[in-house]
Tab-separated table of C-alpha atoms in Angstrom:
chain	number	residue	atom	x	y	z
A	1	MET	CA	-5.813	108.086	-88.506
A	2	GLY	CA	-5.217	111.818	-88.556
A	3	ARG	CA	-6.728	114.406	-90.868
A	4	ARG	CA	-4.933	117.111	-92.832
A	5	GLY	CA	-6.128	120.465	-93.926
A	6	PHE	CA	-7.168	121.335	-97.487
A	7	GLY	CA	-3.897	123.297	-97.864
A	8	SER	CA	-5.607	125.578	-100.340
A	9	PRO	CA	-3.343	125.863	-103.336
A	10	PHE	CA	-0.117	124.282	-102.329
A	11	ALA	CA	-0.645	120.608	-103.261
A	12	MET	CA	-2.116	121.362	-106.647
A	13	GLU	CA	0.671	123.881	-107.441
A	14	LYS	CA	3.455	121.362	-106.713
A	15	PHE	CA	1.953	118.085	-107.900
A	16	GLY	CA	0.144	117.511	-111.205
A	17	GLY	CA	-1.159	120.979	-111.975
A	18	ILE	CA	-4.826	120.065	-111.441
A	19	SER	CA	-7.467	122.555	-110.414
A	20	GLN	CA	-8.613	122.876	-106.798
A	21	THR	CA	-12.005	121.479	-107.711
A	22	ASP	CA	-10.493	118.237	-109.183
A	23	TYR	CA	-8.081	117.993	-106.259
A	24	LEU	CA	-10.789	118.338	-103.691
A	25	GLN	CA	-12.751	115.564	-105.217
A	26	GLN	CA	-9.817	113.201	-105.908
A	27	ALA	CA	-7.340	113.738	-103.042
A	28	ASN	CA	-8.776	111.278	-100.515
A	29	ASP	CA	-9.032	108.522	-103.097
A	30	SER	CA	-5.492	109.123	-104.358
A	31	LEU	CA	-3.702	108.987	-101.011
A	32	LEU	CA	-1.252	106.119	-100.212
A	33	THR	CA	-1.149	105.640	-96.383
A	34	ILE	CA	1.976	103.834	-95.143
A	35	VAL	CA	2.132	102.906	-91.463
A	36	GLN	CA	5.618	102.152	-89.971
A	37	ILE	CA	5.742	99.262	-87.411
A	38	GLU	CA	8.877	100.188	-85.394
A	39	THR	CA	7.897	99.686	-81.734
A	40	GLU	CA	6.847	96.928	-79.398
A	41	GLU	CA	3.455	98.565	-78.876
A	42	ALA	CA	2.938	98.818	-82.709
A	43	LEU	CA	3.882	95.162	-83.079
A	44	LYS	CA	1.356	94.041	-80.435
A	45	ASN	CA	-1.391	96.009	-82.150
A	46	VAL	CA	-0.301	95.298	-85.751
A	47	GLU	CA	-3.511	93.345	-86.519
A	48	GLU	CA	-5.717	96.081	-85.305
A	49	ILE	CA	-3.702	98.650	-87.214
A	50	ALA	CA	-4.001	96.619	-90.419
A	51	LYS	CA	-7.801	96.574	-90.069
A	52	VAL	CA	-7.981	100.434	-89.944
A	53	PRO	CA	-9.779	101.584	-93.050
A	54	GLY	CA	-7.493	103.647	-95.345
A	55	VAL	CA	-4.179	101.935	-94.392
A	56	ASP	CA	-2.504	100.695	-97.543
A	57	VAL	CA	0.973	99.552	-96.486
A	58	LEU	CA	2.540	98.092	-93.280
A	59	PHE	CA	6.223	99.107	-93.362
A	60	CYS	CA	8.807	97.504	-91.131
A	61	GLY	CA	11.857	99.360	-89.955
A	62	PRO	CA	13.982	96.399	-88.648
A	63	PHE	CA	16.672	98.447	-86.990
A	64	ASP	CA	14.321	100.690	-84.931
A	65	LEU	CA	12.042	97.725	-84.199
A	66	GLY	CA	14.989	95.621	-83.087
A	67	ASN	CA	16.300	98.356	-80.827
A	68	ASN	CA	12.802	98.824	-79.258
A	69	LEU	CA	12.344	95.106	-78.663
A	70	GLY	CA	15.779	94.855	-77.038
A	71	ARG	CA	17.012	92.765	-79.961
A	72	PRO	CA	19.293	95.199	-81.835
A	73	ILE	CA	20.944	94.161	-85.088
A	74	LEU	CA	24.661	93.825	-84.297
A	75	ASP	CA	27.276	93.189	-86.996
A	76	GLY	CA	24.471	92.174	-89.365
A	77	ASN	CA	23.244	89.471	-87.023
A	78	VAL	CA	19.390	89.343	-86.717
A	79	HIS	CA	18.004	87.835	-83.475
A	80	GLU	CA	15.392	85.124	-83.946
A	81	ASP	CA	12.788	87.259	-81.985
A	82	LEU	CA	13.280	90.012	-84.490
A	83	LYS	CA	12.904	87.627	-87.386
A	84	LYS	CA	9.628	86.368	-85.975
A	85	ALA	CA	8.445	89.952	-85.528
A	86	ILE	CA	9.213	90.845	-89.177
A	87	ALA	CA	7.439	87.643	-90.341
A	88	LYS	CA	4.407	88.560	-88.249
A	89	ILE	CA	4.129	92.000	-89.863
A	90	GLN	CA	4.375	90.433	-93.283
A	91	HIS	CA	1.717	87.834	-92.569
A	92	VAL	CA	-0.653	90.347	-90.999
A	93	ALA	CA	-0.345	92.583	-94.019
A	94	ARG	CA	-1.083	89.657	-96.418
A	95	ASP	CA	-3.998	88.326	-94.317
A	96	ASN	CA	-5.560	91.828	-94.385
A	97	ASN	CA	-4.978	92.431	-98.096
A	98	LYS	CA	-2.412	95.084	-97.448
A	99	LYS	CA	1.021	95.673	-98.986
A	100	SER	CA	4.125	95.039	-96.893
A	101	GLY	CA	7.342	96.983	-97.033
A	102	ILE	CA	10.730	96.739	-95.287
A	103	TYR	CA	13.961	98.634	-95.203
A	104	ALA	CA	16.958	96.779	-96.733
A	105	THR	CA	20.669	97.658	-96.465
A	106	SER	CA	21.781	96.419	-99.900
A	107	GLY	CA	20.412	95.300	-103.277
A	108	SER	CA	20.977	91.650	-102.533
A	109	GLN	CA	19.092	91.942	-99.257
A	110	ALA	CA	16.233	93.694	-101.023
A	111	LYS	CA	16.084	90.857	-103.486
A	112	GLN	CA	15.801	88.334	-100.685
A	113	PHE	CA	12.998	90.344	-99.100
A	114	ALA	CA	11.180	90.484	-102.445
A	115	GLU	CA	11.474	86.767	-102.927
A	116	ARG	CA	9.914	86.336	-99.457
A	117	GLY	CA	6.905	88.325	-100.492
A	118	PHE	CA	7.626	91.944	-99.455
A	119	GLN	CA	6.229	94.297	-102.118
A	120	MET	CA	8.218	97.392	-101.088
A	121	PRO	CA	11.789	96.442	-100.090
A	122	ARG	CA	13.684	99.785	-99.827
A	123	VAL	CA	17.431	100.220	-100.320
A	124	LEU	CA	19.564	103.055	-98.957
A	125	THR	CA	21.386	104.472	-102.028
A	126	PHE	CA	21.057	104.642	-105.823
A	127	ASP	CA	24.265	102.486	-106.185
A	128	GLU	CA	22.790	99.814	-104.008
A	129	PHE	CA	19.580	99.950	-106.030
A	130	LEU	CA	21.582	99.305	-109.193
A	131	SER	CA	23.222	96.334	-107.465
A	132	ILE	CA	19.939	94.476	-107.101
A	133	PRO	CA	20.448	91.287	-109.133
A	134	PRO	CA	18.047	90.738	-112.018
A	135	CYS	CA	15.217	88.317	-111.441
A	136	THR	CA	14.965	86.790	-114.951
A	137	THR	CA	17.107	85.953	-117.949
A	138	GLY	CA	16.809	86.551	-121.691
A	139	LYS	CA	18.700	87.524	-124.918
A	140	HIS	CA	20.472	90.811	-125.213
A	141	SER	CA	18.634	93.432	-127.200
A	142	THR	CA	19.061	97.175	-128.103
A	143	ILE	CA	15.366	97.829	-127.483
A	144	ASP	CA	13.124	97.084	-124.471
A	145	ASP	CA	10.809	94.348	-125.636
A	146	THR	CA	10.107	92.929	-122.235
A	147	PRO	CA	6.478	91.707	-122.242
A	148	ALA	CA	4.347	93.354	-119.522
A	149	PRO	CA	3.268	90.847	-116.817
A	150	GLU	CA	-0.469	89.957	-116.865
A	151	PRO	CA	-2.192	91.098	-113.702
A	152	SER	CA	-3.525	88.399	-111.407
A	153	ALA	CA	-7.283	88.229	-110.646
A	154	GLN	CA	-6.633	89.522	-107.083
A	155	GLN	CA	-4.549	92.474	-108.439
A	156	ALA	CA	-7.275	93.291	-110.961
A	157	GLU	CA	-9.868	93.413	-108.242
A	158	SER	CA	-7.530	95.542	-106.108
A	159	ASP	CA	-6.942	97.972	-109.045
A	160	ASP	CA	-10.598	98.334	-109.717
A	161	ALA	CA	-11.163	99.103	-106.043
A	162	LEU	CA	-8.486	101.766	-106.195
A	163	THR	CA	-9.728	103.433	-109.414
A	164	VAL	CA	-10.046	107.173	-108.849
A	165	PRO	CA	-13.669	108.187	-109.434
A	166	LYS	CA	-14.300	110.665	-112.263
A	167	PRO	CA	-14.824	114.166	-110.891
A	168	ILE	CA	-18.325	115.478	-111.084
A	169	ALA	CA	-18.891	118.822	-112.832
A	170	VAL	CA	-19.141	121.510	-110.159
A	171	ASP	CA	-17.191	124.239	-112.046
A	172	GLU	CA	-20.488	125.862	-113.131
A	173	ALA	CA	-21.592	126.136	-109.434
A	174	LEU	CA	-18.278	127.577	-108.377
A	175	ASP	CA	-18.369	130.059	-111.231
A	176	ASN	CA	-21.817	131.200	-110.086
A	177	ILE	CA	-20.448	131.764	-106.633
A	178	ALA	CA	-17.469	133.727	-107.981
A	179	THR	CA	-19.726	135.803	-110.297
A	180	ALA	CA	-21.760	136.955	-107.276
A	181	ARG	CA	-18.653	138.301	-105.576
A	182	LEU	CA	-16.328	139.357	-108.364
A	183	PRO	CA	-16.736	141.298	-111.643
A	184	GLN	CA	-17.192	139.126	-114.707
A	185	ALA	CA	-14.020	138.870	-116.773
A	186	THR	CA	-14.074	140.064	-120.351
A	187	PRO	CA	-12.706	137.873	-123.225
A	188	LYS	CA	-9.008	138.180	-123.661
A	189	THR	CA	-8.008	140.174	-126.656
A	190	ASP	CA	-5.314	138.789	-129.000
A	191	VAL	CA	-2.080	140.653	-128.790
A	192	PRO	CA	0.049	140.506	-131.895
A	193	ALA	CA	3.248	138.588	-131.349
A	194	PRO	CA	6.509	140.556	-131.637
A	195	PRO	CA	8.456	139.923	-134.929
A	196	PRO	CA	11.039	137.011	-134.586
A	197	GLU	CA	14.605	137.945	-133.918
A	198	SER	CA	16.892	137.731	-136.961
A	199	GLU	CA	18.978	134.513	-137.178
A	200	SER	CA	21.791	136.272	-138.951
A	201	ASP	CA	23.790	139.472	-138.677
A	202	ASP	CA	22.571	142.495	-140.709
A	203	PRO	CA	25.076	142.531	-143.598
A	204	SER	CA	24.990	146.366	-143.663
A	205	LEU	CA	26.414	146.607	-140.136
A	206	SER	CA	30.008	146.204	-139.098
A	207	ILE	CA	30.929	143.708	-136.290
A	208	PRO	CA	32.748	145.224	-133.330
A	209	ALA	CA	35.688	143.443	-131.753
A	210	ASN	CA	35.221	141.143	-128.702
A	211	LYS	CA	31.545	140.206	-129.540
A	212	THR	CA	30.516	136.677	-128.599
A	213	CYS	CA	28.379	134.585	-131.003
A	214	ARG	CA	24.737	134.570	-129.815
A	215	ARG	CA	23.948	131.020	-131.024
A	216	ARG	CA	23.670	128.366	-128.289
A	217	GLY	CA	26.688	126.199	-127.884
A	218	CYS	CA	29.011	128.509	-129.920
A	219	SER	CA	31.493	130.568	-127.986
A	220	ALA	CA	33.328	132.226	-130.892
A	221	VAL	CA	34.524	135.795	-130.318
A	222	SER	CA	35.097	138.422	-132.965
A	223	THR	CA	38.818	139.310	-132.849
A	224	GLN	CA	38.552	142.620	-134.746
A	225	GLU	CA	36.022	144.971	-136.321
A	226	THR	CA	34.951	143.417	-139.605
A	227	SER	CA	32.213	143.874	-142.237
A	228	GLY	CA	30.017	141.294	-143.953
A	229	SER	CA	32.201	140.954	-147.060
A	230	LEU	CA	35.229	139.719	-144.956
A	231	ARG	CA	33.398	136.917	-143.159
A	232	ASP	CA	32.978	134.257	-145.826
A	233	ASP	CA	35.412	131.898	-144.130
A	234	GLU	CA	33.516	131.747	-140.819
A	235	GLU	CA	31.690	128.547	-139.821
A	236	CYS	CA	29.387	128.518	-136.797
A	237	VAL	CA	28.887	125.227	-134.953
A	238	PHE	CA	25.908	125.533	-132.653
A	239	HIS	CA	22.816	123.935	-131.059
A	240	PRO	CA	19.489	125.081	-132.588
A	241	GLY	CA	17.545	123.492	-129.668
A	242	GLN	CA	17.082	124.341	-126.045
A	243	ALA	CA	19.167	123.222	-122.960
A	244	LEU	CA	17.690	120.165	-121.314
A	245	PHE	CA	18.409	119.319	-117.649
A	246	HIS	CA	16.506	116.225	-116.436
A	247	GLU	CA	17.109	114.046	-113.382
A	248	GLY	CA	20.803	114.892	-113.230
A	249	SER	CA	21.546	114.481	-116.952
A	250	LYS	CA	22.317	117.483	-119.163
A	251	GLY	CA	22.120	117.951	-122.866
A	252	TRP	CA	20.276	119.737	-125.756
A	253	THR	CA	16.858	118.991	-127.219
A	254	CYS	CA	18.264	118.942	-130.733
A	255	CYS	CA	20.742	116.048	-130.206
A	256	LYS	CA	20.915	112.841	-128.163
A	257	ARG	CA	24.197	113.199	-126.193
A	258	ARG	CA	23.739	113.519	-122.401
A	259	VAL	CA	26.336	114.179	-119.718
A	260	LEU	CA	26.266	114.542	-115.871
A	261	GLU	CA	28.631	117.389	-115.172
A	262	PHE	CA	27.863	120.979	-116.125
A	263	ASP	CA	31.422	121.582	-117.405
A	264	GLU	CA	31.010	118.639	-119.789
A	265	PHE	CA	27.609	120.034	-120.863
A	266	MET	CA	29.257	123.237	-121.842
A	267	LYS	CA	31.770	121.360	-124.008
A	268	ILE	CA	29.149	119.402	-126.047
A	269	GLU	CA	29.905	120.286	-129.653
A	270	GLY	CA	27.039	121.749	-131.693
A	271	CYS	CA	25.068	119.570	-133.968
A	272	LYS	CA	24.350	122.124	-136.787
A	273	ARG	CA	26.740	124.132	-138.904
A	274	LYS	CA	26.138	127.412	-140.650
A	275	LYS	CA	28.228	130.028	-142.464
A	276	ARG	CA	29.104	133.035	-140.398
A	277	HIS	CA	28.535	133.588	-136.753
A	278	MET	CA	25.714	135.732	-135.374
A	279	PHE	CA	27.378	138.472	-133.213
A	280	ILE	CA	24.845	141.267	-133.378
A	281	GLY	CA	21.726	139.952	-135.172
A	282	SER	CA	19.624	142.687	-136.726
A	283	GLY	CA	21.451	145.303	-134.659
A	284	LYS	CA	20.091	148.538	-133.271
A	285	LYS	CA	18.997	151.298	-135.544
A	286	ASP	CA	20.291	154.652	-134.388
A	287	GLY	CA	17.674	156.486	-132.243
A	288	THR	CA	15.030	153.751	-132.774
A	289	GLU	CA	13.097	152.780	-129.661
A	290	GLU	CA	11.810	149.142	-129.455
A	291	SER	CA	8.153	148.940	-128.410
A	292	LEU	CA	7.388	145.878	-126.276
A	293	GLN	CA	4.019	144.232	-126.799
A	294	ASP	CA	3.875	142.223	-123.559
A	295	VAL	CA	5.975	141.138	-120.637
A	296	ARG	CA	5.715	138.276	-118.144
A	297	HIS	CA	3.907	138.680	-114.813
A	298	ASP	CA	2.774	136.656	-111.908
A	299	PHE	CA	1.110	137.292	-108.534
A	300	TYR	CA	0.107	135.845	-105.186
A	301	GLN	CA	-2.431	137.028	-102.731
A	302	THR	CA	-3.712	137.187	-99.112
A	303	PRO	CA	-7.293	137.940	-98.007
A	304	THR	CA	-6.503	141.695	-98.148
A	305	THR	CA	-3.611	142.143	-100.649
A	306	VAL	CA	-2.443	141.134	-104.120
A	307	ILE	CA	1.358	141.094	-104.552
A	308	ALA	CA	2.094	141.215	-108.257
A	309	SER	CA	5.430	141.239	-110.163
A	310	LEU	CA	5.867	142.524	-113.731
A	311	TYR	CA	9.235	141.397	-115.145
A	312	LEU	CA	11.107	144.025	-117.083
A	313	LYS	CA	14.835	144.753	-116.784
A	314	LYS	CA	16.643	148.045	-116.763
A	315	VAL	CA	13.584	150.269	-116.237
A	316	ASP	CA	14.614	153.950	-116.213
A	317	LYS	CA	13.273	155.130	-112.760
A	318	GLU	CA	13.603	158.808	-113.728
A	319	ARG	CA	11.354	158.551	-116.760
A	320	ALA	CA	9.014	155.698	-115.727
A	321	SER	CA	5.411	156.539	-114.951
A	322	ILE	CA	3.048	154.217	-112.923
A	323	THR	CA	-0.336	155.518	-111.868
A	324	PHE	CA	-3.643	154.092	-110.557
A	325	PRO	CA	-6.173	156.134	-112.563
A	326	SER	CA	-9.148	154.116	-111.151
A	327	PRO	CA	-9.823	151.330	-108.641
A	328	SER	CA	-9.703	148.732	-111.440
A	329	GLU	CA	-6.817	150.129	-113.588
A	330	VAL	CA	-3.051	150.481	-113.603
A	331	SER	CA	-1.376	152.755	-116.123
A	332	LEU	CA	2.195	151.983	-117.139
A	333	ASP	CA	4.747	153.863	-119.276
A	334	LEU	CA	8.118	152.116	-118.657
A	335	PRO	CA	11.110	153.133	-120.773
A	336	THR	CA	14.354	151.221	-120.224
A	337	THR	CA	17.966	152.253	-120.371
A	338	ASP	CA	18.558	149.918	-123.364
A	339	ASN	CA	16.139	151.763	-125.603
A	340	LYS	CA	12.944	149.785	-125.051
A	341	ARG	CA	9.489	150.874	-123.843
A	342	TYR	CA	6.484	149.075	-122.414
A	343	LYS	CA	3.372	151.152	-122.355
A	344	THR	CA	-0.067	149.784	-121.518
A	345	GLN	CA	-3.240	149.975	-119.388
A	346	ILE	CA	-3.823	146.996	-117.172
A	347	SER	CA	-7.466	146.264	-116.326
A	348	LEU	CA	-7.413	144.500	-112.975
A	349	PHE	CA	-9.647	141.604	-112.052
A	350	GLY	CA	-10.853	143.218	-108.780
A	351	ARG	CA	-10.983	146.635	-107.302
A	352	ILE	CA	-8.197	148.170	-105.239
A	353	ASP	CA	-7.641	151.022	-102.860
A	354	THR	CA	-5.651	153.475	-105.035
A	355	THR	CA	-4.527	155.544	-101.987
A	356	LYS	CA	-2.947	152.601	-100.179
A	357	SER	CA	-1.619	150.557	-103.106
A	358	THR	CA	2.074	150.949	-103.813
A	359	TYR	CA	4.749	149.854	-106.188
A	360	LYS	CA	8.606	149.386	-106.231
A	361	ILE	CA	10.881	149.472	-109.286
A	362	MET	CA	13.664	147.010	-108.965
A	363	GLY	CA	16.557	145.885	-111.293
A	364	THR	CA	14.652	143.099	-113.039
A	365	LYS	CA	10.977	143.761	-112.140
A	366	ILE	CA	8.336	146.089	-110.839
A	367	GLU	CA	6.613	144.826	-107.655
A	368	PHE	CA	3.029	145.975	-106.821
A	369	ASN	CA	1.374	145.803	-103.465
A	370	LEU	CA	-2.335	146.159	-104.385
A	371	ILE	CA	-4.799	146.598	-101.441
A	372	LYS	CA	-8.123	144.929	-102.116
A	373	LEU	CA	-11.313	146.845	-101.509
A	374	ASP	CA	-13.668	143.930	-101.038
A	375	GLY	CA	-11.372	141.104	-99.757
A	376	ALA	CA	-12.491	138.778	-102.579
A	377	SER	CA	-10.113	136.297	-104.107
A	378	TRP	CA	-8.633	136.907	-107.620
A	379	PRO	CA	-8.333	133.860	-109.916
A	380	THR	CA	-6.365	136.128	-112.416
A	381	LEU	CA	-4.530	139.372	-112.175
A	382	ARG	CA	-6.112	140.933	-115.268
A	383	SER	CA	-9.797	140.994	-116.120
A	384	ASP	CA	-9.089	140.152	-119.731
A	385	GLU	CA	-7.259	136.851	-118.820
A	386	GLN	CA	-9.093	133.551	-119.115
A	387	ARG	CA	-10.561	132.562	-115.815
A	388	THR	CA	-10.184	129.203	-114.194
A	389	SER	CA	-12.646	127.432	-111.905
A	390	GLU	CA	-10.359	128.178	-108.972
A	391	ILE	CA	-11.709	130.533	-106.333
A	392	ILE	CA	-8.755	130.678	-103.885
A	393	GLN	CA	-5.156	130.432	-105.074
A	394	VAL	CA	-1.658	131.654	-104.546
A	395	GLY	CA	-1.039	133.068	-108.028
A	396	GLN	CA	-1.438	132.664	-111.728
A	397	ALA	CA	1.377	133.230	-114.186
A	398	GLY	CA	0.682	134.915	-117.468
A	399	ARG	CA	1.595	137.739	-119.777
A	400	ALA	CA	0.927	141.407	-119.025
């Protein structure tokens, strides 16, 4: 049995979203260890392999095992020696209270293996999975009322043995360690939310030609410049919900229709109707600059550097101002070419070297390369963000 490294933040980031503390305490108890028996040597030692603590499944690869034994599967014909070897793997798994798995080439073959007692028959493709014949009969129904099978006494004992222990509370201890190394974060101040965008065009504004309706699912285009009084005959058919892509299917959260192809998704007719399209919304007042309250940011870090991104499009490089007034502050004044401005002081979680830290203004974001003074880990980018119990991590998304 090998051992893997902690992997710092990667497993938690990709699976489950749990903290590193919980992951560290639960990972070993949550592992599923599957050992493939595909060689003559593994077959000879299968009983010893099954007795190794931590092994959960013995998985048979019949094609590779047959080739290694000198009994390859030809034209679908399985040699008797290979059949005996497969049966041995299954019996050893059962005798040692392990699960047994095997590769199958079709749904019907997977059903045969399942009937022989294999708990994990694997098929090649999704189509072959769908071809697995049902194992029971019943009346047709529009709802799934299949009763859940009652667990056997042996399965109940096995489930109890595999129950993940409840994590003990060590966050306080980790926080004490972090407090000794890093400055204490101050409570996050509430930032007023920006006013919601208008759902209709301002009736005092005229609609230019060739404007596309902003509502989701509606692709209507204004054909000529019009005013509000001439638009009473318009009807907008749109989706008030969000686009939903899940496991290959595509649709909208506001209605039930789902399709597979993106072109078909774009053709799904809206589920709500409203008089008049929305081509410009509230519009832009002449000379009025929109003040942005917050923008999205994220970051990742190394032992010596914090690489942070602040997402804001069309920043005017000639007028923008970014300074590091102190080792724990970043001052931002970011006007954009579309008449917006983001101006704020960011209080950093840790201290930086202001002489070596740099930034770069790009088309859709500003990227900072902040050089740490003390080499400590930052659980958040800003000192006024709520801290987690995590001491080492790749990054933490939030709002700047």
